[in-house]
């Protein structure tokens, strides 16, 4: 293999790809534009939903409960909640809730005042739609307000009896968060980034790999190339490096998109929680190892893609085979999407794709384990070697190269 | 000079090229005449070291193609028929330079050679334009220039006129004759009788991977007592069908 020839092939392929506007637009420009757009739409949607759940809570009484005393009681219960709007009574609570005319309908026992005076409990029936996100989300606000009112009544009763109200709370729970500054902020990023990065690095090289061998065969440029003084391994390696670089560029474009998206819509990655910041404390070595693991995954797939592209008779045939390769990359990425860093298992670091996903999840979750990252890198390098041997063997096989 | 010695290539049970031997002298045009699937392209692919022979060998410009394939490639240029096979997003100059670089030409030498070829083929107007939108004729000239950028001693033409119109065929024929004048050793594969009659000094008739016979046209017609090359071809090929 001649490094000079590798470089000549590599630089030609990069120049050629850089001039392919269609591929550049679909693989680089669109992700940069699309991600901020997705963030804005989805992030905006989440924020709007959160705001709606908290701020637009509508409550009405059933017609049967619509008495001046009950109206006063309800106004008293929700007096500390200005976001809860009390609307006109409804005749059919179930119909009103189902048709989204109102979020909650309260039905209060008519003799509540008498029972309260006697110190007996009375019932308030809350009708709501549990399957409706907004109704289900606001349910806690309504029940909290009622429970606080009930507690206030209890405290008043105990005070009248000269009993200390603390008798009701023999235990008070104090919370202390022991997580390493995890917060809730990185949750979304831990879900989407490993998935995005691994899928993209694995499939990002597909357009280039398809074009660089199957495409050349179809256009009739491949045979003249094989008659030059560059040997086949130099040609293969030049193309291999170009495919790998293209896959890396695709991931970088996507990350730029995520970065811009986070600036445009900061609440998306924090699941709509405005205060929850993204917190990272990633040591340089861990970051470097993770990048290397992701890049080596790209190299594994670049080798596989070139092997497939070499085997294919035509551009179209290569595209068909590549779609299977894409599926192989997507399955583990989606299967582990909601997996948390604590759920990551040792065996994952030995398996291609899973090792990159697991490493990214660990690092993004601020759980650094150098042994695991080391295993992932070494196993990735072994797979790079295997995929290169596969691509090289395809490139040497006359039956494969001149299939028609 | 080029000499094939019992050159053989099997693809499984199929004998694509079967013990083919002939010799082509410097400045000679040797026509490989045969029907589709006769083994012409496989023979040229073997000579271009794209395929390894099952047995036998060839000596190309003094180098054994089995032992020193890279040195052989230094001395050969190849032109395929049909599509010109250019990189559409590269300019004509970049297409030519790419092959020059892969044939180990240095920067200055390559620059001079591209200039020279631009003048020879009259490509001045479009040498720095991307080839994607070129006409067939323009593409063909770039392909010619690319095939001889490294100034090879031996030229292999694999059905170079297949699918071309009359004027493009004329250009190819002129190019082959120019190569001959430049003293290059040439092998031309074709299934067009008139083409080999017009261009070749010697003709080899290949059928089912075997070289049925070879010689000059007068030698062949005299040997087989036929009035034309076509009759000789039919006699040799027909007898073996």
Coordinates of C-alpha atoms in Angstrom, one line a residue:
Chain A
X1 CA 0.0 0.0 0.0
X2 CA 1.3 3.4 -0.9
X3 CA 0.5 6.3 1.4
X4 CA 0.9 8.7 -1.5
X5 CA -1.7 6.9 -3.5
X6 CA -4.0 6.7 -0.4
X7 CA -3.8 10.5 -0.1
X8 CA -4.4 11.1 -3.8
X9 CA -7.5 8.9 -3.7
X10 CA -8.7 10.4 -0.4
X11 CA -8.3 14.0 -1.5
X12 CA -10.0 13.4 -4.9
X13 CA -13.0 11.8 -3.1
X14 CA -13.3 14.6 -0.6
X15 CA -13.1 17.2 -3.5
X16 CA -15.7 15.2 -5.4
X17 CA -18.0 14.9 -2.4
X18 CA -17.6 18.6 -1.5
X19 CA -19.0 19.4 -5.0
X20 CA -22.0 17.1 -4.6
X21 CA -24.6 19.7 -3.6
X22 CA -27.4 17.1 -3.2
X23 CA -25.5 15.0 -0.7
X24 CA -24.2 18.1 1.1
X25 CA -27.6 19.6 1.5
X26 CA -29.3 16.4 2.6
X27 CA -26.6 15.2 5.0
X28 CA -25.1 18.4 6.3
X29 CA -27.2 21.4 5.7
X30 CA -30.6 19.9 6.5
X31 CA -29.6 18.5 9.9
X32 CA -28.1 21.9 10.9
X33 CA -31.4 23.6 10.0
X34 CA -33.8 20.8 11.0
X35 CA -32.6 20.2 14.5
X36 CA -33.3 23.8 15.7
X37 CA -36.6 23.6 14.0
X38 CA -37.5 20.3 15.8
X39 CA -36.3 21.8 19.0
X40 CA -38.4 24.9 18.5
X41 CA -41.5 23.0 17.6
X42 CA -41.2 20.3 20.1
X43 CA -39.6 22.4 22.9
X44 CA -42.3 25.1 22.3
X45 CA -45.0 22.4 22.4
X46 CA -43.7 21.0 25.7
X47 CA -43.4 24.5 27.3
X48 CA -46.9 25.4 26.1
X49 CA -48.3 22.2 27.5
X50 CA -46.6 22.7 30.8
X51 CA -47.9 26.3 31.0
X52 CA -51.4 25.2 30.1
X53 CA -51.4 22.5 32.7
X54 CA -50.4 24.9 35.4
X55 CA -52.0 28.1 34.4
X56 CA -55.3 27.3 32.7
X57 CA -57.1 25.1 35.2
X58 CA -60.8 25.3 34.7
X59 CA -63.2 24.1 37.4
X60 CA -67.0 24.1 37.5
X61 CA -69.6 22.8 39.9
X62 CA -72.2 20.2 38.9
X63 CA -75.7 21.8 38.7
X64 CA -76.8 19.6 41.6
X65 CA -74.1 21.2 43.8
X66 CA -74.8 24.8 42.6
X67 CA -75.8 26.4 45.9
X68 CA -74.5 29.6 47.4
X69 CA -72.9 27.8 50.3
X70 CA -71.0 25.4 48.0
X71 CA -70.0 28.2 45.7
X72 CA -68.5 30.0 48.8
X73 CA -66.8 26.8 49.9
X74 CA -65.2 26.2 46.5
X75 CA -64.1 29.9 46.2
X76 CA -62.6 29.5 49.7
X77 CA -60.7 26.2 48.7
X78 CA -59.2 27.8 45.6
X79 CA -58.6 31.2 47.0
X80 CA -54.8 30.7 47.1
X81 CA -54.7 29.5 43.5
X82 CA -55.3 32.4 41.1
X83 CA -54.6 30.1 38.1
X84 CA -57.8 28.1 38.8
X85 CA -60.8 29.6 37.1
X86 CA -64.2 28.7 38.4
X87 CA -66.7 28.6 35.5
X88 CA -70.5 28.2 35.3
X89 CA -72.1 25.0 36.6
X90 CA -72.6 22.2 34.2
X91 CA -75.6 19.8 33.8
X92 CA -73.6 16.8 32.6
X93 CA -70.1 16.6 34.2
X94 CA -68.9 13.6 32.2
X95 CA -70.0 15.1 28.9
X96 CA -68.4 18.5 29.7
X97 CA -65.1 16.9 30.7
X98 CA -64.9 14.5 27.8
X99 CA -65.7 17.3 25.3
X100 CA -62.9 19.4 26.8
X101 CA -65.2 22.2 27.8
X102 CA -64.0 22.1 31.3
X103 CA -61.1 20.3 33.0
X104 CA -62.7 19.4 36.3
X105 CA -66.3 19.2 37.6
X106 CA -66.8 19.1 41.4
X107 CA -69.8 17.6 43.1
X108 CA -70.1 18.5 46.7
X109 CA -72.5 16.9 49.2
X110 CA -75.3 19.3 49.8
X111 CA -75.2 18.8 53.6
X112 CA -71.5 19.5 53.8
X113 CA -71.9 22.5 56.1
X114 CA -73.9 20.4 58.6
X115 CA -71.3 17.6 58.5
X116 CA -68.4 20.1 58.9
X117 CA -70.0 21.7 61.9
X118 CA -70.5 18.3 63.4
X119 CA -66.8 17.5 62.7
X120 CA -67.7 14.7 60.3
X121 CA -66.1 14.1 56.9
X122 CA -68.0 15.0 53.7
X123 CA -67.3 14.0 50.0
X124 CA -66.2 16.1 47.1
X125 CA -66.4 14.1 43.8
X126 CA -63.9 15.3 41.2
X127 CA -64.8 14.4 37.6
X128 CA -61.9 14.5 35.2
X129 CA -60.4 12.7 32.2
X130 CA -57.4 10.7 33.2
X131 CA -56.4 10.0 29.6
X132 CA -56.2 13.7 28.8
X133 CA -52.7 15.0 29.4
X134 CA -53.8 18.4 30.5
X135 CA -56.6 17.1 32.8
X136 CA -54.3 14.4 34.3
X137 CA -51.5 16.9 34.7
X138 CA -53.7 19.5 36.5
X139 CA -55.3 16.9 38.8
X140 CA -52.6 17.3 41.4
X141 CA -53.2 21.0 41.6
X142 CA -56.9 20.5 42.4
X143 CA -56.4 17.7 44.9
X144 CA -53.5 19.6 46.6
X145 CA -55.8 22.7 47.0
X146 CA -58.6 20.5 48.5
X147 CA -56.2 18.7 50.9
X148 CA -54.6 22.0 52.0
X149 CA -58.1 23.3 52.8
X150 CA -58.9 20.1 54.7
X151 CA -55.7 20.4 56.6
X152 CA -56.5 24.0 57.5
X153 CA -59.9 23.0 58.8
X154 CA -58.3 20.2 60.9
X155 CA -55.7 22.7 62.3
X156 CA -58.5 25.2 63.2
X157 CA -60.4 22.4 65.0
X158 CA -57.3 21.3 66.9
X159 CA -56.5 24.9 67.8
X160 CA -60.0 25.4 69.2
X161 CA -59.4 22.2 71.3
X162 CA -56.0 23.7 72.4
X163 CA -54.1 20.8 70.8
X164 CA -50.7 21.4 69.1
X165 CA -51.1 20.8 65.3
X166 CA -47.8 19.1 65.2
X167 CA -49.4 16.0 66.7
X168 CA -50.7 15.3 63.2
X169 CA -47.2 15.1 61.8
X170 CA -45.2 12.6 63.9
X171 CA -42.6 12.3 61.1
X172 CA -41.4 14.9 58.7
X173 CA -39.6 13.8 55.6
X174 CA -36.5 15.7 54.6
X175 CA -35.0 15.0 51.1
X176 CA -31.4 15.1 50.1
X177 CA -30.4 14.5 46.5
X178 CA -27.2 12.4 46.4
X179 CA -26.9 12.3 42.6
X180 CA -23.7 13.7 41.2
X181 CA -25.3 16.9 40.0
X182 CA -27.4 15.0 37.6
X183 CA -30.5 17.2 38.0
X184 CA -33.1 16.5 35.5
X185 CA -31.4 18.6 32.9
X186 CA -29.3 15.9 31.1
X187 CA -32.2 13.4 30.8
X188 CA -33.3 14.3 27.3
X189 CA -29.7 14.6 26.1
X190 CA -28.8 11.2 27.6
X191 CA -31.8 9.8 25.6
X192 CA -31.3 11.4 22.2
X193 CA -27.6 12.1 21.9
X194 CA -26.3 8.5 22.1
X195 CA -29.1 7.4 19.8
X196 CA -28.5 10.2 17.3
X197 CA -24.7 10.0 17.4
X198 CA -24.5 6.3 16.9
X199 CA -27.1 6.1 14.2
X200 CA -25.6 9.0 12.3
X201 CA -22.0 7.8 12.6
X202 CA -23.1 4.3 11.5
X203 CA -25.2 5.4 8.5
X204 CA -23.6 8.8 7.7
X205 CA -21.1 7.2 5.4
X206 CA -23.7 5.4 3.3
X207 CA -24.2 8.0 0.5
X208 CA -20.4 8.3 0.1
X209 CA -19.7 4.5 0.3
X210 CA -22.5 3.8 -2.2
X211 CA -21.1 6.3 -4.6
X212 CA -17.5 5.5 -4.2
X213 CA -17.6 1.9 -5.4
X214 CA -21.0 0.9 -6.7
X215 CA -21.5 4.3 -8.2
X216 CA -18.0 4.2 -9.9
X217 CA -18.8 0.7 -11.3
X218 CA -22.0 2.0 -12.8
X219 CA -20.4 5.2 -14.3
X220 CA -17.6 3.2 -15.7
X221 CA -14.8 5.0 -13.8
X222 CA -13.9 2.0 -11.6
X223 CA -12.1 -0.2 -14.2
X224 CA -9.8 2.6 -15.5
X225 CA -9.0 3.3 -11.8
X226 CA -7.9 -0.3 -11.3
X227 CA -5.5 0.0 -14.3
X228 CA -3.4 2.8 -12.7
X229 CA -0.3 2.2 -10.7
X230 CA -2.1 2.6 -7.4
X231 CA -2.7 -0.9 -6.0
X232 CA -6.1 -1.9 -4.8
X233 CA -5.4 -1.5 -1.1
X234 CA -4.3 2.1 -1.6
X235 CA -7.5 2.8 -3.6
X236 CA -9.6 1.0 -0.9
X237 CA -8.0 2.8 2.0
X238 CA -8.3 6.2 0.3
X239 CA -12.0 5.6 -0.2
X240 CA -12.3 4.2 3.3
X241 CA -10.9 7.3 4.9
X242 CA -13.2 9.5 2.8
X243 CA -16.3 7.5 3.9
X244 CA -15.2 7.7 7.6
X245 CA -14.6 11.5 7.3
X246 CA -18.0 12.0 5.7
X247 CA -19.7 10.0 8.5
X248 CA -17.9 12.2 11.1
X249 CA -19.0 15.3 9.3
X250 CA -22.6 14.2 9.4
X251 CA -22.4 13.7 13.1
X252 CA -20.8 17.0 13.6
X253 CA -23.5 18.7 11.5
X254 CA -26.1 17.0 13.7
X255 CA -24.4 18.1 16.9
X256 CA -24.2 21.7 15.5
X257 CA -27.9 21.4 14.9
X258 CA -28.5 20.2 18.5
X259 CA -26.3 23.0 19.8
X260 CA -28.2 25.7 17.8
X261 CA -31.5 24.0 18.8
X262 CA -30.6 24.2 22.5
X263 CA -29.8 28.0 22.1
X264 CA -33.1 28.5 20.2
X265 CA -35.2 26.4 22.5
X266 CA -33.4 25.8 25.8
X267 CA -36.3 24.0 27.5
X268 CA -36.4 21.1 25.0
X269 CA -33.4 19.2 26.3
X270 CA -34.5 19.8 29.9
X271 CA -37.9 18.3 29.2
X272 CA -39.6 21.7 29.4
X273 CA -38.2 22.5 32.9
X274 CA -36.8 26.0 32.5
X275 CA -34.6 25.9 35.6
X276 CA -33.0 22.5 35.0
X277 CA -29.7 23.3 33.4
X278 CA -27.6 20.9 31.4
X279 CA -24.7 20.0 33.7
X280 CA -21.5 18.3 32.5
X281 CA -18.4 17.5 34.3
X282 CA -16.6 15.4 31.8
X283 CA -12.9 14.9 32.2
X284 CA -10.9 15.5 29.1
X285 CA -9.6 11.9 28.9
X286 CA -13.2 10.6 29.1
X287 CA -14.4 13.0 26.5
X288 CA -11.5 12.0 24.2
X289 CA -12.1 8.3 24.7
X290 CA -15.8 8.7 24.0
X291 CA -15.1 10.7 20.8
X292 CA -12.6 7.9 19.8
X293 CA -15.1 5.2 20.4
X294 CA -17.7 7.0 18.3
X295 CA -15.2 7.6 15.5
X296 CA -14.1 4.0 15.5
X297 CA -17.8 3.0 15.2
X298 CA -17.9 5.1 12.1
X299 CA -14.8 3.3 10.9
X300 CA -16.4 -0.1 11.5
X301 CA -19.4 0.9 9.4
X302 CA -17.3 2.6 6.7
X303 CA -15.6 -0.8 6.2
X304 CA -18.9 -2.7 6.1
X305 CA -20.4 -0.1 3.7
X306 CA -17.5 -0.3 1.4
X307 CA -17.6 -4.1 1.4
X308 CA -21.4 -4.0 0.6
X309 CA -20.8 -1.3 -2.1
X310 CA -18.1 -3.4 -3.7
X311 CA -20.3 -6.5 -3.7
X312 CA -23.2 -4.7 -5.3
X313 CA -23.6 -4.8 -9.0
X314 CA -25.1 -1.4 -9.3
X315 CA -25.9 1.8 -7.3
X316 CA -29.5 0.7 -6.7
X317 CA -28.4 -2.8 -5.5
X318 CA -26.0 -1.1 -3.1
X319 CA -28.8 1.1 -1.8
X320 CA -30.9 -1.9 -1.1
X321 CA -28.2 -3.7 0.9
X322 CA -27.4 -0.4 2.7
X323 CA -30.9 -0.2 4.0
X324 CA -30.4 -3.4 5.9
X325 CA -27.2 -2.0 7.4
X326 CA -29.2 1.1 8.4
X327 CA -31.7 -1.2 10.2
X328 CA -28.8 -2.9 12.1
X329 CA -27.7 0.4 13.3
X330 CA -31.1 1.7 14.3
X331 CA -32.3 -1.3 16.3
X332 CA -29.9 -1.1 19.3
X333 CA -30.0 2.7 19.2
X334 CA -33.8 2.8 19.6
X335 CA -33.9 -0.2 22.0
X336 CA -31.6 1.5 24.5
X337 CA -33.0 5.0 24.0
X338 CA -34.6 5.3 27.5
X339 CA -31.8 3.4 29.2
X340 CA -30.1 5.3 32.0
X341 CA -26.4 5.3 32.8
X342 CA -27.1 3.1 35.9
X343 CA -28.7 0.5 33.7
X344 CA -25.7 0.1 31.5
X345 CA -24.2 -3.4 31.7
X346 CA -20.6 -4.6 31.2
X347 CA -21.4 -6.9 28.2
X348 CA -22.6 -3.8 26.3
X349 CA -19.0 -2.5 26.0
X350 CA -17.9 -5.6 24.0
X351 CA -20.6 -5.3 21.4
X352 CA -20.3 -2.9 18.4
X353 CA -22.9 0.0 18.5
X354 CA -23.9 -0.9 22.0
X355 CA -20.4 0.0 23.2
X356 CA -20.6 3.5 21.8
X357 CA -24.2 4.0 23.1
X358 CA -23.2 2.8 26.6
X359 CA -20.1 5.0 26.6
X360 CA -22.0 8.1 25.6
X361 CA -24.7 7.4 28.2
X362 CA -22.1 7.0 31.0
X363 CA -20.3 10.2 30.0
X364 CA -23.4 12.3 29.5
X365 CA -24.7 11.0 32.8
X366 CA -21.5 12.2 34.5
X367 CA -20.7 8.6 35.5
X368 CA -17.1 8.1 34.4
X369 CA -15.7 4.6 34.3
X370 CA -12.4 4.4 32.5
X371 CA -12.3 0.6 32.6
X372 CA -15.6 0.4 30.7
X373 CA -14.5 3.2 28.2
X374 CA -11.2 1.3 27.7
X375 CA -13.0 -1.9 27.0
X376 CA -15.3 -0.1 24.5
X377 CA -12.3 1.4 22.7
X378 CA -10.4 -1.8 22.5
X379 CA -13.4 -3.8 21.3
X380 CA -14.2 -1.1 18.7
X381 CA -10.6 -1.3 17.4
X382 CA -11.0 -5.0 17.0
X383 CA -14.2 -4.5 15.0
X384 CA -12.5 -1.9 12.8
X385 CA -9.8 -4.4 12.0
X386 CA -12.4 -7.1 11.2
X387 CA -14.5 -4.7 9.0
X388 CA -11.4 -3.6 7.1
X389 CA -10.4 -7.2 6.5
X390 CA -13.9 -7.8 5.1
X391 CA -13.7 -4.8 2.8
X392 CA -10.2 -5.7 1.7
X393 CA -11.2 -9.3 0.9
X394 CA -14.1 -8.0 -1.2
X395 CA -11.9 -5.5 -3.0
X396 CA -9.4 -8.3 -3.9
X397 CA -12.1 -10.8 -5.1
X398 CA -12.3 -10.7 -8.9
X399 CA -15.7 -12.4 -8.9
X400 CA -17.0 -9.6 -6.7
X401 CA -15.3 -6.7 -8.5
X402 CA -16.4 -7.7 -11.9
X403 CA -19.8 -9.1 -11.1
X404 CA -22.3 -8.3 -13.8
Chain B
X1 CA 6.4 -5.2 -27.2
X2 CA 3.8 -7.6 -25.8
X3 CA 3.7 -11.3 -25.7
X4 CA 1.1 -13.6 -24.4
X5 CA 2.2 -17.1 -23.3
X6 CA -0.5 -19.7 -22.9
X7 CA -2.6 -17.1 -21.1
X8 CA -5.6 -18.8 -19.4
X9 CA -8.4 -17.6 -17.2
X10 CA -11.1 -19.8 -15.7
X11 CA -14.2 -18.5 -13.9
X12 CA -15.2 -21.7 -12.1
X13 CA -16.0 -24.2 -14.9
X14 CA -16.0 -21.5 -17.6
X15 CA -12.8 -21.2 -19.6
X16 CA -13.1 -17.4 -20.4
X17 CA -9.5 -17.4 -21.9
X18 CA -7.9 -20.7 -22.9
X19 CA -4.2 -20.9 -23.6
X20 CA -4.0 -17.8 -25.7
X21 CA -0.6 -17.0 -27.1
X22 CA 0.5 -14.3 -29.6
X23 CA 3.0 -11.5 -29.9
X24 CA 2.6 -7.9 -30.8
X25 CA 5.6 -5.9 -31.9
X26 CA 6.3 -2.2 -31.1
X27 CA 4.2 0.2 -33.2
X28 CA 1.9 -2.6 -34.3
X29 CA -1.9 -2.7 -34.0
X30 CA -3.2 -6.1 -33.1
X31 CA -7.0 -6.6 -33.5
X32 CA -8.7 -9.1 -31.3
X33 CA -11.8 -10.0 -33.3
X34 CA -14.6 -12.1 -31.7
X35 CA -18.2 -12.3 -30.9
X36 CA -19.7 -11.1 -27.7
X37 CA -18.5 -13.3 -24.8
X38 CA -15.6 -14.7 -26.9
X39 CA -13.1 -13.6 -24.3
X40 CA -11.8 -10.3 -25.7
X41 CA -12.6 -8.2 -22.6
X42 CA -11.2 -10.8 -20.2
X43 CA -8.0 -11.0 -22.3
X44 CA -7.6 -7.2 -22.1
X45 CA -8.5 -7.2 -18.3
X46 CA -5.7 -9.8 -17.8
X47 CA -3.2 -7.7 -19.8
X48 CA -4.2 -4.7 -17.7
X49 CA -3.5 -6.8 -14.6
X50 CA -7.1 -6.3 -13.4
X51 CA -7.5 -10.0 -13.3
X52 CA -4.9 -12.7 -12.4
X53 CA -4.5 -15.5 -14.9
X54 CA -5.3 -19.0 -13.9
X55 CA -2.2 -20.1 -15.7
X56 CA 0.2 -18.8 -18.3
X57 CA 1.4 -15.2 -18.4
X58 CA 2.2 -12.3 -20.6
X59 CA 5.3 -10.2 -20.9
X60 CA 4.3 -6.5 -21.3
X61 CA 7.0 -4.0 -22.0
X62 CA 9.6 -6.4 -20.7
X63 CA 7.8 -7.1 -17.4
X64 CA 6.0 -10.3 -16.4
X65 CA 2.4 -9.4 -15.7
X66 CA 2.1 -12.0 -12.9
X67 CA 5.3 -11.1 -11.1
X68 CA 5.3 -7.3 -11.6
X69 CA 1.8 -6.1 -12.2
X70 CA 2.5 -2.6 -11.0
X71 CA 5.4 -2.1 -13.4
X72 CA 3.2 -3.5 -16.2
X73 CA 0.5 -0.9 -15.3
X74 CA 3.1 1.8 -15.7
X75 CA 3.4 1.0 -19.3
X76 CA -0.2 0.5 -20.4
X77 CA -3.0 2.8 -21.1
X78 CA -6.6 1.5 -21.5
X79 CA -9.6 2.9 -23.2
X80 CA -13.0 1.2 -22.7
X81 CA -16.0 1.5 -25.0
X82 CA -19.4 2.9 -24.2
X83 CA -19.5 5.5 -21.5
X84 CA -16.4 7.5 -21.2
X85 CA -16.2 6.9 -17.4
X86 CA -15.4 10.4 -16.2
X87 CA -15.9 12.0 -12.8
X88 CA -18.7 14.5 -13.5
X89 CA -18.0 16.8 -10.6
X90 CA -14.3 17.1 -11.5
X91 CA -13.1 19.4 -14.3
X92 CA -11.5 17.8 -17.5
X93 CA -8.1 18.8 -16.2
X94 CA -8.8 17.3 -12.7
X95 CA -9.9 14.0 -14.3
X96 CA -6.7 13.8 -16.3
X97 CA -4.5 14.9 -13.4
X98 CA -6.1 12.3 -11.1
X99 CA -4.9 9.5 -13.3
X100 CA -1.6 11.1 -13.9
X101 CA -1.0 11.4 -10.1
X102 CA -2.0 7.7 -9.6
X103 CA 0.5 6.8 -12.3
X104 CA 3.2 8.5 -10.2
X105 CA 3.8 11.6 -12.4
X106 CA 5.3 14.5 -10.6
X107 CA 3.6 17.9 -10.4
X108 CA 5.6 19.8 -13.0
X109 CA 5.6 16.9 -15.5
X110 CA 1.9 16.4 -15.1
X111 CA 1.2 20.1 -15.6
X112 CA 3.2 20.1 -18.8
X113 CA 1.5 16.9 -20.0
X114 CA -2.0 18.3 -19.3
X115 CA -1.1 21.4 -21.3
X116 CA 0.2 19.3 -24.1
X117 CA -2.8 17.0 -24.2
X118 CA -5.1 20.0 -24.1
X119 CA -3.5 21.3 -27.3
X120 CA -3.4 17.9 -29.0
X121 CA -7.1 17.3 -28.4
X122 CA -8.2 20.9 -28.7
X123 CA -9.7 21.0 -25.2
X124 CA -8.6 24.6 -24.4
X125 CA -12.1 26.0 -24.1
X126 CA -13.4 23.5 -21.6
X127 CA -10.4 22.0 -19.9
X128 CA -11.2 23.8 -16.6
X129 CA -15.0 23.0 -16.7
X130 CA -16.7 20.2 -14.9
X131 CA -17.3 17.3 -17.2
X132 CA -20.8 16.5 -16.1
X133 CA -22.4 18.7 -18.7
X134 CA -20.0 17.9 -21.6
X135 CA -21.2 16.5 -24.9
X136 CA -20.3 12.9 -25.7
X137 CA -17.5 14.1 -28.1
X138 CA -16.0 16.4 -25.4
X139 CA -16.1 13.5 -22.9
X140 CA -14.4 11.2 -25.3
X141 CA -11.5 13.6 -25.8
X142 CA -11.0 13.8 -22.1
X143 CA -11.1 10.0 -21.9
X144 CA -8.4 9.8 -24.7
X145 CA -6.2 12.3 -22.9
X146 CA -6.7 10.4 -19.6
X147 CA -5.7 7.1 -21.1
X148 CA -2.4 8.4 -22.4
X149 CA -1.5 11.0 -19.7
X150 CA 1.4 8.9 -18.4
X151 CA 2.6 8.3 -22.0
X152 CA 2.2 4.5 -22.0
X153 CA 4.1 2.3 -24.5
X154 CA 1.2 -0.1 -24.9
X155 CA -2.4 0.9 -25.5
X156 CA -5.4 -1.5 -24.9
X157 CA -8.7 -0.5 -26.6
X158 CA -11.6 -2.6 -25.4
X159 CA -14.4 -2.2 -28.0
X160 CA -13.8 1.6 -28.0
X161 CA -16.4 2.4 -30.6
X162 CA -19.3 0.5 -29.1
X163 CA -22.4 2.7 -28.8
X164 CA -20.8 5.7 -30.6
X165 CA -22.1 7.7 -33.5
X166 CA -20.3 8.0 -36.8
X167 CA -18.2 11.1 -36.1
X168 CA -17.3 9.8 -32.6
X169 CA -16.2 6.5 -34.2
X170 CA -14.0 8.5 -36.6
X171 CA -12.4 10.3 -33.7
X172 CA -11.6 7.0 -32.0
X173 CA -10.1 5.7 -35.1
X174 CA -8.0 8.8 -35.6
X175 CA -6.8 8.5 -32.0
X176 CA -5.8 4.9 -32.5
X177 CA -3.8 5.8 -35.6
X178 CA -2.2 8.7 -33.8
X179 CA -1.1 6.2 -31.1
X180 CA 0.3 3.9 -33.8
X181 CA 2.2 6.8 -35.3
X182 CA 3.6 7.6 -31.9
X183 CA 5.1 4.1 -31.9
X184 CA 2.8 2.6 -29.3
X185 CA 2.0 -1.1 -29.3
X186 CA -1.8 -1.5 -29.6
X187 CA -4.3 -4.2 -28.9
X188 CA -7.8 -3.4 -30.2
X189 CA -10.7 -5.6 -29.3
X190 CA -13.7 -5.4 -31.6
X191 CA -16.5 -7.3 -33.1
X192 CA -16.7 -4.9 -36.1
X193 CA -15.1 -6.4 -39.1
X194 CA -14.6 -3.1 -41.0
X195 CA -12.9 -1.6 -38.0
X196 CA -10.2 -4.2 -37.6
X197 CA -9.7 -4.3 -41.4
X198 CA -9.2 -0.5 -41.4
X199 CA -6.9 -0.2 -38.3
X200 CA -5.1 -3.4 -37.6
X201 CA -1.8 -4.8 -38.9
X202 CA -2.5 -8.2 -37.5
X203 CA -5.7 -9.8 -36.4
X204 CA -6.4 -12.6 -34.0
X205 CA -9.8 -14.3 -34.1
X206 CA -10.9 -15.4 -30.7
X207 CA -13.8 -17.8 -30.1
X208 CA -15.0 -19.3 -26.8
X209 CA -11.8 -18.2 -25.1
X210 CA -9.4 -19.8 -27.6
X211 CA -7.4 -18.0 -30.3
X212 CA -8.6 -19.7 -33.5
X213 CA -5.8 -18.2 -35.6
X214 CA -3.9 -14.9 -36.1
X215 CA -1.9 -13.1 -38.8
X216 CA -2.2 -10.3 -41.3
X217 CA -5.4 -10.2 -43.4
X218 CA -3.5 -11.4 -46.6
X219 CA -2.0 -14.2 -44.5
X220 CA -5.4 -15.3 -43.2
X221 CA -7.3 -15.1 -46.4
X222 CA -4.5 -17.0 -48.2
X223 CA -4.4 -19.6 -45.5
X224 CA -8.1 -20.3 -45.5
X225 CA -8.6 -19.6 -49.2
X226 CA -11.3 -17.0 -48.6
X227 CA -11.8 -13.7 -50.3
X228 CA -12.3 -11.6 -47.2
X229 CA -11.7 -11.5 -43.5
X230 CA -15.4 -11.9 -42.9
X231 CA -15.4 -15.2 -44.7
X232 CA -12.3 -16.3 -42.7
X233 CA -14.0 -15.3 -39.5
X234 CA -17.2 -17.2 -40.4
X235 CA -15.2 -20.2 -41.4
X236 CA -13.2 -20.2 -38.1
X237 CA -16.0 -19.3 -35.8
X238 CA -18.7 -21.2 -37.6
X239 CA -16.6 -24.4 -37.6
X240 CA -16.4 -24.3 -33.9
X241 CA -20.0 -23.4 -33.0

